[in-house]
Amino acid sequence: MDDHPLFREGLRQMIDRNPELSVCGEAADAEEALRLVPELRPDLALVDISLGGSNGIDLIKTLKGKYDDLPILVVSMHDESLYAERALRAGAMGYVMKHEPAKTVKAAISKVLGGDIYLSEKMSTSMLSKLVRGKTADQPVSPLQTLSDRELEVFGLLGQGKGTRLIAEELNLTIATINSFRARIKEKLQLKSSTEVMLHAIQWVREGAGK
């Protein structure tokens, strides 16, 4: 379930080369995914954070609410330091970056299919460190980690140059709600104005983190 055709084709080819795996279906957005899952009954769902007109974290939550026994692996270009823990909290069993070698993605698929959680060594160490050190480890490394899932989504859309009205339409929320998210983002990131929020968001997306 991914809206990047070139990567999707490469992932399909990698899976097809493995005699133990096969692709039973693909979906470009959350609505199509939710329609196909009960029809195709996959053993594993591969989900991206970015989906056409939707958000992968929300899709994971919905899928786990409906199909609790369906393993979900996130395969995404988004920075794991910001999204891996969010994905696991939503119900995913693993997170792997798209730029990883095919053998790493294959290992992640195998591990999640086997009922285990997959994270990169770096991310595993980070999360274990939080667990060991307790509450003091809850201090976010980046101010962006203070944002909620929805706030981070709005921040990313702002960085793509989308205005408040368009974001409201895309997320099916009111303009007032989006303005409220922007205000909270400004406060949490300790920025002085909405213009600074927009500039920081654009810079973040240009650096590749918010695509």
mmCIF file of C-alpha atoms in Angstrom:
data_model
loop_
_atom_site.group_PDB
_atom_site.id
_atom_site.type_symbol
_atom_site.label_atom_id
_atom_site.label_comp_id
_atom_site.label_asym_id
_atom_site.label_seq_id
_atom_site.Cartn_x
_atom_site.Cartn_y
_atom_site.Cartn_z
ATOM 1 C CA MET A 1 0.000 0.000 0.000
ATOM 2 C CA ASP A 2 2.147 2.765 -1.321
ATOM 3 C CA ASP A 3 1.695 5.717 -3.673
ATOM 4 C CA HIS A 4 5.203 5.716 -5.205
ATOM 5 C CA PRO A 5 4.947 3.599 -8.423
ATOM 6 C CA LEU A 6 8.678 3.088 -9.041
ATOM 7 C CA PHE A 7 9.336 1.850 -5.535
ATOM 8 C CA ARG A 8 6.169 -0.248 -5.586
ATOM 9 C CA GLU A 9 7.306 -1.967 -8.782
ATOM 10 C CA GLY A 10 10.737 -2.648 -7.299
ATOM 11 C CA LEU A 11 9.175 -4.055 -4.131
ATOM 12 C CA ARG A 12 6.870 -6.275 -6.157
ATOM 13 C CA GLN A 13 9.803 -7.627 -8.181
ATOM 14 C CA MET A 14 11.759 -8.354 -5.004
ATOM 15 C CA ILE A 15 8.801 -10.235 -3.515
ATOM 16 C CA ASP A 16 8.104 -12.120 -6.756
ATOM 17 C CA ARG A 17 11.721 -13.358 -6.791
ATOM 18 C CA ASN A 18 11.102 -15.034 -3.445
ATOM 19 C CA PRO A 19 9.262 -18.343 -3.988
ATOM 20 C CA GLU A 20 7.789 -18.144 -0.487
ATOM 21 C CA LEU A 21 6.151 -14.749 -1.064
ATOM 22 C CA SER A 22 3.605 -13.287 -3.489
ATOM 23 C CA VAL A 23 1.752 -10.002 -3.870
ATOM 24 C CA CYS A 24 -1.982 -10.555 -3.571
ATOM 25 C CA GLY A 25 -2.991 -6.925 -4.151
ATOM 26 C CA GLU A 26 -2.020 -3.261 -4.116
ATOM 27 C CA ALA A 27 -3.788 -0.090 -3.006
ATOM 28 C CA ALA A 28 -2.921 3.550 -3.727
ATOM 29 C CA ASP A 29 -4.902 4.954 -0.804
ATOM 30 C CA ALA A 30 -6.476 3.993 2.512
ATOM 31 C CA GLU A 31 -9.997 3.652 1.132
ATOM 32 C CA GLU A 32 -8.897 1.114 -1.457
ATOM 33 C CA ALA A 33 -6.794 -0.736 1.112
ATOM 34 C CA LEU A 34 -9.721 -1.077 3.510
ATOM 35 C CA ARG A 35 -11.858 -2.400 0.662
ATOM 36 C CA LEU A 36 -9.263 -4.952 -0.504
ATOM 37 C CA VAL A 37 -8.104 -6.403 2.824
ATOM 38 C CA PRO A 38 -11.305 -8.367 3.637
ATOM 39 C CA GLU A 39 -11.512 -9.490 0.016
ATOM 40 C CA LEU A 40 -7.888 -10.630 -0.406
ATOM 41 C CA ARG A 41 -7.108 -11.612 3.207
ATOM 42 C CA PRO A 42 -3.349 -10.925 3.066
ATOM 43 C CA ASP A 43 -0.915 -12.529 5.499
ATOM 44 C CA LEU A 44 0.914 -9.200 5.777
ATOM 45 C CA ALA A 45 0.140 -5.566 4.927
ATOM 46 C CA LEU A 46 2.938 -3.264 3.753
ATOM 47 C CA VAL A 47 1.997 0.341 4.461
ATOM 48 C CA ASP A 48 3.656 3.666 3.669
ATOM 49 C CA ILE A 49 3.307 6.750 5.867
ATOM 50 C CA SER A 50 2.312 8.824 2.818
ATOM 51 C CA LEU A 51 -0.821 7.655 1.035
ATOM 52 C CA GLY A 52 -2.962 9.327 -1.591
ATOM 53 C CA GLY A 53 -5.318 11.648 0.288
ATOM 54 C CA SER A 54 -4.695 9.891 3.592
ATOM 55 C CA ASN A 55 -2.177 9.098 6.310
ATOM 56 C CA GLY A 56 -0.502 5.752 6.913
ATOM 57 C CA ILE A 57 -0.644 6.036 10.703
ATOM 58 C CA ASP A 58 -4.434 6.436 10.562
ATOM 59 C CA LEU A 59 -4.679 3.467 8.183
ATOM 60 C CA ILE A 60 -2.645 1.287 10.566
ATOM 61 C CA LYS A 61 -4.951 2.202 13.464
ATOM 62 C CA THR A 62 -8.040 1.412 11.374
ATOM 63 C CA LEU A 63 -6.645 -1.894 10.109
ATOM 64 C CA LYS A 64 -5.690 -3.030 13.605
ATOM 65 C CA GLY A 65 -9.140 -2.046 14.863
ATOM 66 C CA LYS A 66 -10.789 -4.203 12.211
ATOM 67 C CA TYR A 67 -8.217 -6.997 11.751
ATOM 68 C CA ASP A 68 -6.222 -7.328 14.939
ATOM 69 C CA ASP A 69 -4.373 -10.443 13.737
ATOM 70 C CA LEU A 70 -3.105 -8.797 10.510
ATOM 71 C CA PRO A 71 0.658 -8.075 10.746
ATOM 72 C CA ILE A 72 1.627 -4.648 9.385
ATOM 73 C CA LEU A 73 5.081 -3.547 8.241
ATOM 74 C CA VAL A 74 5.758 0.091 7.384
ATOM 75 C CA VAL A 75 8.059 0.580 4.385
ATOM 76 C CA SER A 76 8.619 4.309 3.996
ATOM 77 C CA MET A 77 10.987 7.133 3.023
ATOM 78 C CA HIS A 78 10.038 8.990 6.203
ATOM 79 C CA ASP A 79 12.635 9.348 8.959
ATOM 80 C CA GLU A 80 12.326 6.394 11.317
ATOM 81 C CA SER A 81 13.368 8.539 14.287
ATOM 82 C CA LEU A 82 10.106 10.470 13.913
ATOM 83 C CA TYR A 83 7.736 7.799 12.667
ATOM 84 C CA ALA A 84 8.845 4.309 13.764
ATOM 85 C CA GLU A 85 7.661 4.618 17.350
ATOM 86 C CA ARG A 86 4.406 6.263 16.198
ATOM 87 C CA ALA A 87 3.833 3.394 13.760
ATOM 88 C CA LEU A 88 4.407 0.772 16.468
ATOM 89 C CA ARG A 89 2.066 2.573 18.844
ATOM 90 C CA ALA A 90 -0.566 2.575 16.082
ATOM 91 C CA GLY A 91 -0.239 -1.207 15.729
ATOM 92 C CA ALA A 92 2.504 -1.891 13.174
ATOM 93 C CA MET A 93 4.996 -4.664 13.900
ATOM 94 C CA GLY A 94 7.911 -3.154 12.048
ATOM 95 C CA TYR A 95 9.411 -0.175 10.269
ATOM 96 C CA VAL A 96 11.987 -0.202 7.484
ATOM 97 C CA MET A 97 13.307 2.685 5.394
ATOM 98 C CA LYS A 98 12.901 2.510 1.607
ATOM 99 C CA HIS A 99 16.561 3.257 0.973
ATOM 100 C CA GLU A 100 17.622 0.066 2.751
ATOM 101 C CA PRO A 101 19.001 -2.787 0.574
ATOM 102 C CA ALA A 102 16.507 -5.334 -0.739
ATOM 103 C CA LYS A 103 17.883 -7.988 1.612
ATOM 104 C CA THR A 104 17.066 -5.752 4.604
ATOM 105 C CA VAL A 105 13.496 -5.182 3.423
ATOM 106 C CA LYS A 106 13.168 -8.939 2.813
ATOM 107 C CA ALA A 107 14.486 -9.648 6.323
ATOM 108 C CA ALA A 108 11.950 -7.219 7.780
ATOM 109 C CA ILE A 109 9.110 -8.939 5.909
ATOM 110 C CA SER A 110 10.246 -12.382 7.102
ATOM 111 C CA LYS A 111 10.586 -11.242 10.702
ATOM 112 C CA VAL A 112 7.146 -9.629 10.855
ATOM 113 C CA LEU A 113 5.537 -12.615 9.115
ATOM 114 C CA GLY A 114 7.153 -14.765 11.812
ATOM 115 C CA GLY A 115 5.431 -12.762 14.526
ATOM 116 C CA ASP A 116 8.441 -10.668 15.589
ATOM 117 C CA ILE A 117 8.949 -6.922 15.620
ATOM 118 C CA TYR A 118 11.423 -5.447 13.128
ATOM 119 C CA LEU A 119 13.325 -2.188 13.670
ATOM 120 C CA SER A 120 16.749 -1.059 12.531
ATOM 121 C CA GLU A 121 19.542 -1.607 15.042
ATOM 122 C CA LYS A 122 19.750 2.148 15.620
ATOM 123 C CA MET A 123 16.011 2.460 16.313
ATOM 124 C CA SER A 124 15.944 -0.657 18.502
ATOM 125 C CA THR A 125 18.794 0.740 20.610
ATOM 126 C CA SER A 126 17.026 4.086 20.946
ATOM 127 C CA MET A 127 13.750 2.535 22.101
ATOM 128 C CA LEU A 128 15.465 0.100 24.484
ATOM 129 C CA SER A 129 17.417 3.003 25.928
ATOM 130 C CA LYS A 130 14.167 4.833 26.622
ATOM 131 C CA LEU A 131 12.803 1.747 28.345
ATOM 132 C CA VAL A 132 15.869 1.275 30.513
ATOM 133 C CA ARG A 133 16.313 4.893 31.485
ATOM 134 C CA GLY A 134 12.637 5.441 32.209
ATOM 135 C CA LYS A 135 10.913 8.790 32.282
ATOM 136 C CA THR A 136 14.062 10.851 31.737
ATOM 137 C CA ALA A 137 14.382 9.246 28.308
ATOM 138 C CA ASP A 138 10.994 10.596 27.274
ATOM 139 C CA GLN A 139 12.585 13.963 26.579
ATOM 140 C CA PRO A 140 12.338 14.345 22.773
ATOM 141 C CA VAL A 141 15.564 14.530 20.783
ATOM 142 C CA SER A 142 13.922 16.848 18.233
ATOM 143 C CA PRO A 143 11.204 19.464 18.862
ATOM 144 C CA LEU A 144 9.232 17.763 16.078
ATOM 145 C CA GLN A 145 8.841 14.734 18.335
ATOM 146 C CA THR A 146 6.623 16.854 20.593
ATOM 147 C CA LEU A 147 4.044 17.089 17.793
ATOM 148 C CA SER A 148 1.093 14.721 17.752
ATOM 149 C CA ASP A 149 0.576 12.469 14.719
ATOM 150 C CA ARG A 150 -1.991 14.885 13.259
ATOM 151 C CA GLU A 151 0.127 17.964 14.002
ATOM 152 C CA LEU A 152 3.085 16.361 12.233
ATOM 153 C CA GLU A 153 0.854 15.524 9.273
ATOM 154 C CA VAL A 154 -0.361 19.146 9.040
ATOM 155 C CA PHE A 155 3.240 20.369 9.364
ATOM 156 C CA GLY A 156 4.256 18.158 6.437
ATOM 157 C CA LEU A 157 1.373 19.398 4.275
ATOM 158 C CA LEU A 158 2.298 23.001 5.066
ATOM 159 C CA GLY A 159 5.818 22.186 3.944
ATOM 160 C CA GLN A 160 4.436 20.976 0.616
ATOM 161 C CA GLY A 161 3.092 24.501 0.075
ATOM 162 C CA LYS A 162 -0.533 23.686 0.781
ATOM 163 C CA GLY A 163 -2.728 26.381 2.303
ATOM 164 C CA THR A 164 -5.072 26.049 5.267
ATOM 165 C CA ARG A 165 -8.195 25.578 3.127
ATOM 166 C CA LEU A 166 -6.625 22.873 0.976
ATOM 167 C CA ILE A 167 -5.283 21.025 4.023
ATOM 168 C CA ALA A 168 -8.713 21.202 5.654
ATOM 169 C CA GLU A 169 -10.306 19.705 2.535
ATOM 170 C CA GLU A 170 -7.651 17.004 2.218
ATOM 171 C CA LEU A 171 -7.973 15.929 5.855
ATOM 172 C CA ASN A 172 -11.738 16.427 5.943
ATOM 173 C CA LEU A 173 -11.414 18.902 8.826
ATOM 174 C CA THR A 174 -12.577 22.486 9.342
ATOM 175 C CA ILE A 175 -10.367 25.480 8.613
ATOM 176 C CA ALA A 176 -10.672 26.437 12.291
ATOM 177 C CA THR A 177 -9.295 23.019 13.290
ATOM 178 C CA ILE A 178 -6.307 23.388 10.950
ATOM 179 C CA ASN A 179 -5.645 26.886 12.329
ATOM 180 C CA SER A 180 -5.724 25.368 15.817
ATOM 181 C CA PHE A 181 -3.153 22.750 14.769
ATOM 182 C CA ARG A 182 -0.956 25.504 13.304
ATOM 183 C CA ALA A 183 -1.141 27.460 16.554
ATOM 184 C CA ARG A 184 -0.131 24.400 18.583
ATOM 185 C CA ILE A 185 2.711 23.646 16.181
ATOM 186 C CA LYS A 186 3.956 27.231 16.533
ATOM 187 C CA GLU A 187 3.840 26.946 20.327
ATOM 188 C CA LYS A 188 5.524 23.537 20.514
ATOM 189 C CA LEU A 189 8.301 24.501 18.108
ATOM 190 C CA GLN A 190 8.683 27.846 19.885
ATOM 191 C CA LEU A 191 8.266 29.860 16.694
ATOM 192 C CA LYS A 192 7.163 33.486 16.623
ATOM 193 C CA SER A 193 4.678 33.522 13.739
ATOM 194 C CA SER A 194 2.682 31.457 11.254
ATOM 195 C CA THR A 195 5.172 32.533 8.598
ATOM 196 C CA GLU A 196 8.001 30.940 10.580
ATOM 197 C CA VAL A 197 5.939 27.763 10.876
ATOM 198 C CA MET A 198 5.542 27.687 7.086
ATOM 199 C CA LEU A 199 9.246 28.378 6.449
ATOM 200 C CA HIS A 200 10.357 25.664 8.882
ATOM 201 C CA ALA A 201 7.884 23.219 7.329
ATOM 202 C CA ILE A 202 9.141 23.954 3.798
ATOM 203 C CA GLN A 203 12.755 23.511 4.896
ATOM 204 C CA TRP A 204 11.877 20.203 6.582
ATOM 205 C CA VAL A 205 10.208 18.879 3.439
ATOM 206 C CA ARG A 206 13.062 20.063 1.200
ATOM 207 C CA GLU A 207 15.488 18.150 3.409
ATOM 208 C CA GLY A 208 13.447 15.059 2.601
ATOM 209 C CA ALA A 209 11.989 14.366 6.056
ATOM 210 C CA GLY A 210 8.414 15.368 5.344
ATOM 211 C CA LYS A 211 7.780 13.891 1.913
#
